[in-house]
């Protein structure tokens, strides 16, 4: 027991790998065994995270449960992990969503061994990013997480669809989408990689906590990089490095105009992949902003907060418009992610501009909670789209209509989740969006005002989605015959249940999580 | 007296080659078993040497010295340092895996293994030689079997052209270096070819600047440096699988290693003077190689050009003359060796079955050849410098080294990462996923267990180093320390 | 006995030759005769080799026989490998149909060897000329020995014509020297050539022209390809090795003894000659389709490499030249031996005759591999170390450009040697039925090949002692 409590984070982090190894050893025709092993194994990190949550002392500043092992001694990089309120929230989100995603994948039959293993790898990758306290380790998990996702989209994505890339040359959409996803993200991370290298060269360490202070202590006017006779001052470099970081994370979030990979990736990904993609992977970007950009570049962040807010607002407005214009249900939900994540970025921008004030803290609370909330609702929405798709093999909104009477339970769940996404008071989305808007209003009034208009369109597209699917004239195709729509089954309800429960709980009683987040934000940004 | 590990390692393959030659050509099984036994023995000893190497004490260890020709100060002087110990291990690994996947060679296996082992002997010899003469001696031994191996067992379409091109290129390189080495020998006045002594000789800066370039570039040709990289992809493609593995996996390291040992370590001032040029050439290697690789349609050419790109990183690491850069280059040599060995093994396995390497004609190979597919995927991840795999461990410090010398280069070189990622992923997808062409249905037999062992071994190494850099970095670091001392403690 | 020691090898060779003639008529059966002639000669030569090594080693160099000969390591060293080359050639002679029944062939071989031994150790112009002619005349005959064969006849005749011409030139040079200096003793001549003047240039040119013919230096190389191609292969082998080495022995002695001072002035011209020789030999060799012609041109090129050591004009340089000749002799004998065997079976010396050799006789092919790689200068064979030393000596004496030319030439060389290996290993016979066409190797040839291969490898690996001998020989010259 002592071992477990001393190594809680490592256990959470690496248990999925162990589980993957176990799955590897199972015979590949035992579908059931593989599914249940993977699922039950993925529950272990969740349980451990709950223990972690319970033992976490939210009043204590700094990182807790720290563990540090020697890793790349030559570069002074250690395997250093730890959590604070911010990362803890996201760890919880990850360990919660992974079992649900696995459960949602029980209908997969093609090469499920590889499928489940990739999912478990993915979990480790995501958790690593949230836990890392060493820049190199952060980057490692940041990149490694891409690989399983790439293959999940590439191999288990939707088989239909072609896309013209160049003068009539067509490729399968999922190939296109997966490559776009990974290359976009990797190219985005290039700047990050280079900036990390620069930091390592300057300070000979990658430990986050040391870097925070060292980086800030640099004299802004000294010249450190030379290109022949041309030198760059620290402040120039910081600006460049700031944008390098921002672009890397903005692509991941994604912020307009870097979002174009997202609808493609979502549309083509398998259901569970979309759940994780929207639920957790997008949070990596926002987490990067909070963990690295704001602490590293307080001055630059404040200076460029307006730009950031502008991008965020564009994401909110265009995301909403684009979502409204979609005929594909999944694309609609995908664009809604752009829209919702825009609020996260808006909150961050406001906090950057007004660092240290109450408004900033409120905005940050809202942003972090919005990350968590969006994780719940987006995962739920994607799953529900997946449920419908499994039955109808179409996602075209025009093909649906009037399904509510056929599948009332499904309809109820869909409406419930949509409302959370819409920001209905009483459900979680409202709390977080309200906090963001409340925090940003005094700081970035104009942008917030425009974002509010965007919120209007959020309502519009969500309602449009519900209307097209559940209401209106019934498409007879689904009422009779071989295509008769079947009601959501128990497994699928079990997937949705925890999500809905949390959506409701946070909506009504957000204090348990806001408390943790708030204290973390207070300690981090004051 | 200590057991002479290094000479035994060097001569095991040679003896095995002779032993194999005494067998009758018909005794194919015995020939193969003999070959494998010898390879395993060499591997076992190189593992022993690797782990027996005292990283704290550093310096040259397992030293053996026999006077060979006192008149000219030629001695059979063997020893490993932190840079060469991993390369010796690498050679052992590539040798074993090479033999394993060449099990099926049916045309004159006797000669095949004999030549391959002579090659291996030469390679081991170069890595452990501390005597300049012996270095050249073994260097040439490593070069000429290549010609025969490619000409006899190579790809029928290009083997004659490629083998001749390769051999001449490498020979030209080595003789150019040879002239430089001889000039060094006479100028030093030390009357010895012992590199440990030559290291301490203070050549005048003018001399070093004049002679560094021929010596370094002569060897670097084998390392595939631009604009002398041309032989390498052709050679890779024409060579039979095991030879490609050796060639890309070990031989190119031989060039890089010798360029470091002789060029940089003996002529440090010259190295400092010419470092910007080398850096420029290496940069072209890295970026240009990656772009060229991305437009190839022959699976093997893709890997061939990617090797050019990756060896550019090694040269780049050298050219930084910084601790990080040199260390990264050292790790990159090992990592790239394992990676290309795996790639070429995989390409060979696919080609043996599909009889084509044309990427558009392949597809769906993961179904019949799952392990090969996984191997190539992991190799690809290493090749694109994905963290968590050995490529990252190597490339990251190289880039740090570049930052310390010339940051613009780092920014440009980073482009190659994305280019590499895009083409390797495309290749993986086109070859291993998608729909399998109908003519292959049912015609792709699975790989045998020897192939599997080889693949798994290589994969495990790449992941192992990626996760636990301590498996190799301390060795390389201790070797780099010595290089830095010669460079004036930079 | 002390007086006979310096000429012990020559004496024994003569005795062997006489014995051969005496015993020959007793052999009636054809098979026996072949065996007798070959084995007797080879074994006899081996005994001579051993005896000389045991008893006739020189101490400090002394002039003997009234200053006719110099008993020193250079001469001794060369003598030993003439005897060795003769022994090996005798073994190869046994496979040549029209040589192996004739005692004359072996006799001529022995006589030529005597002549070479005298060349190597003579320290007097008269003795030198005598030695040269004693060597040349039997070789003219041997080259044209196959009287029924037009090519062989042509070759013998050509060789003789050119040989006679250059002998005349050489003799003219010698007479001028005598007229100028009033002595024929090489070691007394040195004092008369202490400055560089027109006369000295003229004389040196004449003498060098004569000797350049013997070692086939550019521009006196043109006879070699035709003669080698036409003469019986083992003879060509002997010509290209022992005869050439003898020429070099003389050149080395002359340059160091007679022209030590002006040699340094000459060395630029010699260097250019060496460079041209290598380049011309190698470039033309690349274009050859006949293996014997190719080897002929390659042997021209090798003369150029050996010349580098001489040009370096230092003790180390001479040692490296001697060592080069040693390695080259062994290697080229091996190469010609193989060519002889293949030519004997296939009846052709064209490169295409080597198609599929790797499958027809794998062991023979390995021997060919050793020979050609050694010629190309690849370790672990003698050629590599020899080239290494030669280039090293050039660089030591500041001839960096010459070393570079040599190095570039070795690349040309590598090209065509590898080309042959391609025929041997890669190409197949027309019907791909190599199994049906084995290449048998007779036992004596096998012995010779094994000895040569081992020799080539030994020189290439344990080169220390061998170079020690060569160095010893050079030591006596300075």
Tab-separated table of N, CA and C in Angstrom, chain B residues 14 21 25 68-69 71-72 74 107-108 110-111 115 133-134 136-138 140-141 143-144 147-148 151-152 159-160 164 167-168 171-172 175-176 178-179 182-183 186 191 193 211, chain C residues 316 358-359 362 366 369 373 376-381 384-385 388-389 391-392 395-396 400 403-404 407 410-411 414-415 418-419 421-422 425-427 460-464 467 471:
chain	number	residue	atom	x	y	z
B	14	UNK	N	36.619	-13.384	-39.338
B	14	UNK	CA	37.613	-13.774	-40.322
B	14	UNK	C	37.825	-15.283	-40.304
B	21	UNK	N	34.678	-21.393	-45.800
B	21	UNK	CA	35.225	-21.673	-47.127
B	21	UNK	C	35.764	-23.090	-47.236
B	25	UNK	N	30.431	-26.696	-50.816
B	25	UNK	CA	29.317	-25.806	-51.154
B	25	UNK	C	27.954	-26.447	-50.891
B	68	UNK	N	53.762	-4.589	-34.484
B	68	UNK	CA	53.572	-5.271	-35.755
B	68	UNK	C	54.748	-4.975	-36.664
B	69	UNK	N	55.105	-3.731	-36.697
B	69	UNK	CA	56.254	-3.346	-37.495
B	69	UNK	C	56.897	-2.150	-36.811
B	71	UNK	N	59.551	-0.712	-37.006
B	71	UNK	CA	60.303	0.237	-37.808
B	71	UNK	C	59.497	1.485	-38.140
B	72	UNK	N	58.235	1.265	-38.503
B	72	UNK	CA	57.396	2.410	-38.834
B	72	UNK	C	56.431	2.735	-37.697
B	74	UNK	N	54.200	0.733	-36.529
B	74	UNK	CA	52.874	0.148	-36.756
B	74	UNK	C	52.663	-0.926	-35.706
B	107	UNK	N	21.845	-19.216	-53.349
B	107	UNK	CA	22.888	-19.176	-54.371
B	107	UNK	C	24.239	-18.995	-53.679
B	108	UNK	N	25.040	-20.022	-53.703
B	108	UNK	CA	26.392	-19.982	-53.129
B	108	UNK	C	26.450	-19.346	-51.732
B	110	UNK	N	27.946	-20.278	-49.245
B	110	UNK	CA	29.286	-20.374	-48.687
B	110	UNK	C	30.045	-19.080	-48.927
B	111	UNK	N	30.081	-18.669	-50.191
B	111	UNK	CA	30.794	-17.439	-50.507
B	111	UNK	C	30.113	-16.237	-49.864
B	115	UNK	N	32.184	-13.779	-47.518
B	115	UNK	CA	32.434	-12.368	-47.849
B	115	UNK	C	31.828	-11.445	-46.798
B	133	UNK	N	47.469	2.966	-39.266
B	133	UNK	CA	47.680	2.018	-40.354
B	133	UNK	C	46.622	0.934	-40.321
B	134	UNK	N	46.417	0.392	-39.116
B	134	UNK	CA	45.454	-0.693	-38.990
B	134	UNK	C	44.053	-0.215	-39.339
B	136	UNK	N	43.267	1.931	-41.623
B	136	UNK	CA	43.126	1.858	-43.075
B	136	UNK	C	43.056	0.419	-43.551
B	137	UNK	N	43.883	-0.383	-42.926
B	137	UNK	CA	43.931	-1.794	-43.289
B	137	UNK	C	42.530	-2.395	-43.193
B	138	UNK	N	41.909	-2.217	-42.047
B	138	UNK	CA	40.593	-2.813	-41.857
B	138	UNK	C	39.522	-2.085	-42.661
B	140	UNK	N	39.790	-0.865	-45.644
B	140	UNK	CA	39.744	-1.421	-46.998
B	140	UNK	C	39.151	-2.816	-46.994
B	141	UNK	N	39.480	-3.558	-45.946
B	141	UNK	CA	38.909	-4.910	-45.872
B	141	UNK	C	37.389	-4.815	-45.821
B	143	UNK	N	35.648	-2.602	-47.283
B	143	UNK	CA	35.064	-2.043	-48.504
B	143	UNK	C	34.940	-3.073	-49.626
B	144	UNK	N	35.997	-3.850	-49.864
B	144	UNK	CA	35.946	-4.630	-51.109
B	144	UNK	C	34.940	-5.778	-51.114
B	147	UNK	N	31.701	-5.026	-52.874
B	147	UNK	CA	31.581	-5.132	-54.325
B	147	UNK	C	31.066	-6.512	-54.710
B	148	UNK	N	31.729	-7.515	-54.163
B	148	UNK	CA	31.349	-8.877	-54.540
B	148	UNK	C	29.938	-9.186	-54.071
B	151	UNK	N	27.574	-7.390	-56.348
B	151	UNK	CA	27.580	-7.871	-57.723
B	151	UNK	C	26.980	-9.268	-57.832
B	152	UNK	N	27.299	-10.107	-56.888
B	152	UNK	CA	26.850	-11.490	-57.038
B	152	UNK	C	25.409	-11.660	-56.587
B	159	UNK	N	22.890	-3.934	-60.212
B	159	UNK	CA	23.982	-4.340	-59.337
B	159	UNK	C	25.365	-4.017	-59.893
B	160	UNK	N	25.537	-4.197	-61.201
B	160	UNK	CA	26.887	-3.968	-61.724
B	160	UNK	C	27.280	-2.512	-61.595
B	164	UNK	N	30.042	-1.098	-58.711
B	164	UNK	CA	31.274	-0.450	-59.152
B	164	UNK	C	31.320	0.980	-58.642
B	167	UNK	N	32.074	0.957	-54.883
B	167	UNK	CA	33.430	0.610	-54.518
B	167	UNK	C	34.401	1.712	-54.896
B	168	UNK	N	34.215	2.254	-56.095
B	168	UNK	CA	35.144	3.297	-56.521
B	168	UNK	C	35.028	4.539	-55.637
B	171	UNK	N	36.614	3.794	-52.363
B	171	UNK	CA	38.053	3.636	-52.483
B	171	UNK	C	38.709	4.993	-52.688
B	172	UNK	N	38.097	5.787	-53.533
B	172	UNK	CA	38.637	7.133	-53.748
B	172	UNK	C	38.720	7.858	-52.414
B	175	UNK	N	41.547	6.474	-50.209
B	175	UNK	CA	42.927	6.772	-50.595
B	175	UNK	C	43.247	8.248	-50.430
B	176	UNK	N	42.238	9.076	-50.607
B	176	UNK	CA	42.486	10.494	-50.371
B	176	UNK	C	42.841	10.710	-48.901
B	178	UNK	N	44.074	8.502	-47.067
B	178	UNK	CA	45.353	7.824	-46.844
B	178	UNK	C	46.515	8.777	-47.083
B	179	UNK	N	46.429	9.528	-48.157
B	179	UNK	CA	47.503	10.479	-48.425
B	179	UNK	C	47.641	11.441	-47.250
B	182	UNK	N	49.263	9.766	-44.341
B	182	UNK	CA	50.710	9.591	-44.497
B	182	UNK	C	51.440	10.905	-44.271
B	183	UNK	N	50.845	11.968	-44.773
B	183	UNK	CA	51.472	13.265	-44.542
B	183	UNK	C	51.535	13.542	-43.044
B	186	UNK	N	54.415	11.511	-41.409
B	186	UNK	CA	55.774	12.014	-41.577
B	186	UNK	C	55.965	13.363	-40.905
B	191	UNK	N	57.258	9.041	-35.705
B	191	UNK	CA	57.606	7.711	-36.203
B	191	UNK	C	56.654	6.643	-35.691
B	193	UNK	N	52.364	5.161	-36.047
B	193	UNK	CA	51.006	5.302	-36.538
B	193	UNK	C	50.013	5.226	-35.382
B	211	UNK	N	45.198	19.964	-44.298
B	211	UNK	CA	44.978	18.532	-44.465
B	211	UNK	C	43.683	18.024	-43.865
C	316	UNK	N	64.198	4.269	-47.049
C	316	UNK	CA	62.846	3.750	-46.929
C	316	UNK	C	62.216	3.552	-48.298
C	358	UNK	N	33.346	-18.705	-61.187
C	358	UNK	CA	32.994	-18.863	-59.779
C	358	UNK	C	32.217	-20.134	-59.517
C	359	UNK	N	31.481	-20.583	-60.527
C	359	UNK	CA	30.720	-21.817	-60.346
C	359	UNK	C	31.473	-23.020	-60.885
C	362	UNK	N	35.198	-23.058	-57.660
C	362	UNK	CA	35.079	-22.019	-56.643
C	362	UNK	C	36.424	-21.705	-55.995
C	366	UNK	N	38.542	-18.208	-55.860
C	366	UNK	CA	39.006	-17.508	-54.664
C	366	UNK	C	40.457	-17.092	-54.824
C	369	UNK	N	40.495	-14.190	-56.870
C	369	UNK	CA	40.067	-13.056	-56.043
C	369	UNK	C	41.257	-12.478	-55.295
C	373	UNK	N	42.636	-8.803	-56.189
C	373	UNK	CA	42.496	-7.795	-55.136
C	373	UNK	C	43.855	-7.328	-54.646
C	376	UNK	N	45.074	-4.959	-56.995
C	376	UNK	CA	44.354	-3.701	-56.851
C	376	UNK	C	44.770	-2.955	-55.597
C	377	UNK	N	45.469	-3.647	-54.723
C	377	UNK	CA	45.931	-2.976	-53.518
C	377	UNK	C	44.925	-3.018	-52.397
C	378	UNK	N	44.335	-4.183	-52.188
C	378	UNK	CA	43.363	-4.319	-51.118
C	378	UNK	C	43.938	-5.192	-50.012
C	379	UNK	N	43.741	-4.812	-48.773
C	379	UNK	CA	44.155	-5.688	-47.691
C	379	UNK	C	43.186	-6.849	-47.589
C	380	UNK	N	43.524	-7.906	-46.963
C	380	UNK	CA	44.768	-8.180	-46.250
C	380	UNK	C	45.821	-8.800	-47.156
C	381	UNK	N	45.886	-8.370	-48.397
C	381	UNK	CA	46.826	-8.983	-49.330
C	381	UNK	C	48.041	-8.081	-49.512
C	384	UNK	N	48.258	-4.273	-50.882
C	384	UNK	CA	47.875	-3.104	-50.088
C	384	UNK	C	49.072	-2.536	-49.337
C	385	UNK	N	49.728	-3.420	-48.590
C	385	UNK	CA	50.835	-2.942	-47.774
C	385	UNK	C	51.920	-2.370	-48.669
C	388	UNK	N	50.976	0.926	-49.838
C	388	UNK	CA	51.020	1.825	-48.693
C	388	UNK	C	52.438	2.329	-48.456
C	389	UNK	N	53.381	1.398	-48.464
C	389	UNK	CA	54.763	1.786	-48.189
C	389	UNK	C	55.319	2.665	-49.296
C	391	UNK	N	53.713	4.662	-51.297
C	391	UNK	CA	53.165	6.020	-51.189
C	391	UNK	C	53.761	6.728	-49.980
C	392	UNK	N	53.919	5.964	-48.902
C	392	UNK	CA	54.484	6.578	-47.699
C	392	UNK	C	55.870	7.113	-47.999
C	395	UNK	N	55.731	10.296	-49.938
C	395	UNK	CA	55.354	11.453	-49.127
C	395	UNK	C	56.481	11.851	-48.191
C	396	UNK	N	57.191	10.844	-47.713
C	396	UNK	CA	58.306	11.164	-46.827
C	396	UNK	C	59.307	12.058	-47.545
C	400	UNK	N	54.471	14.579	-52.806
C	400	UNK	CA	53.052	14.377	-52.526
C	400	UNK	C	52.261	14.224	-53.813
C	403	UNK	N	52.490	10.759	-55.046
C	403	UNK	CA	51.645	9.855	-54.275
C	403	UNK	C	50.190	10.014	-54.697
C	404	UNK	N	49.802	11.244	-54.951
C	404	UNK	CA	48.409	11.456	-55.357
C	404	UNK	C	48.142	10.812	-56.713
C	407	UNK	N	47.832	7.234	-56.137
C	407	UNK	CA	46.568	6.916	-55.497
C	407	UNK	C	45.422	6.926	-56.505
C	410	UNK	N	45.604	3.919	-58.565
C	410	UNK	CA	45.145	2.679	-57.954
C	410	UNK	C	43.626	2.577	-58.058
C	411	UNK	N	42.978	3.716	-58.240
C	411	UNK	CA	41.529	3.668	-58.441
C	411	UNK	C	41.201	3.131	-59.824
C	414	UNK	N	41.774	-0.491	-59.627
C	414	UNK	CA	40.685	-1.196	-58.958
C	414	UNK	C	39.549	-1.461	-59.930
C	415	UNK	N	39.293	-0.489	-60.788
C	415	UNK	CA	38.162	-0.625	-61.700
C	415	UNK	C	38.296	-1.868	-62.569
C	418	UNK	N	38.329	-5.257	-60.611
C	418	UNK	CA	36.988	-5.632	-60.175
C	418	UNK	C	36.159	-6.124	-61.354
C	419	UNK	N	36.426	-5.516	-62.513
C	419	UNK	CA	35.701	-5.950	-63.694
C	419	UNK	C	35.889	-7.433	-63.961
C	421	UNK	N	36.612	-9.670	-61.799
C	421	UNK	CA	35.891	-10.429	-60.782
C	421	UNK	C	34.414	-10.539	-61.146
C	422	UNK	N	33.939	-9.529	-61.841
C	422	UNK	CA	32.549	-9.572	-62.264
C	422	UNK	C	32.334	-10.716	-63.245
C	425	UNK	N	32.539	-13.988	-61.147
C	425	UNK	CA	31.496	-14.333	-60.188
C	425	UNK	C	30.082	-14.086	-60.685
C	426	UNK	N	29.933	-13.092	-61.522
C	426	UNK	CA	28.571	-12.716	-61.859
C	426	UNK	C	28.096	-13.370	-63.147
C	427	UNK	N	28.864	-13.209	-64.223
C	427	UNK	CA	28.368	-13.668	-65.514
C	427	UNK	C	28.362	-15.181	-65.565
C	460	UNK	N	50.800	-9.651	-46.820
C	460	UNK	CA	49.821	-8.608	-46.551
C	460	UNK	C	49.501	-8.452	-45.081
C	461	UNK	N	49.763	-9.494	-44.303
C	461	UNK	CA	49.395	-9.384	-42.897
C	461	UNK	C	50.633	-9.264	-42.005
C	462	UNK	N	51.503	-10.275	-42.100
C	462	UNK	CA	52.705	-10.215	-41.259
C	462	UNK	C	53.821	-9.551	-42.059
C	463	UNK	N	53.575	-8.296	-42.383
C	463	UNK	CA	54.506	-7.651	-43.304
C	463	UNK	C	55.784	-7.187	-42.612
C	464	UNK	N	55.755	-7.141	-41.289
C	464	UNK	CA	56.905	-6.626	-40.551
C	464	UNK	C	58.214	-7.282	-40.933
C	467	UNK	N	59.222	-6.754	-44.584
C	467	UNK	CA	59.746	-5.425	-44.841
C	467	UNK	C	61.121	-5.264	-44.206
C	471	UNK	N	64.217	-3.814	-46.062
C	471	UNK	CA	64.913	-2.681	-45.477
C	471	UNK	C	66.397	-2.981	-45.342
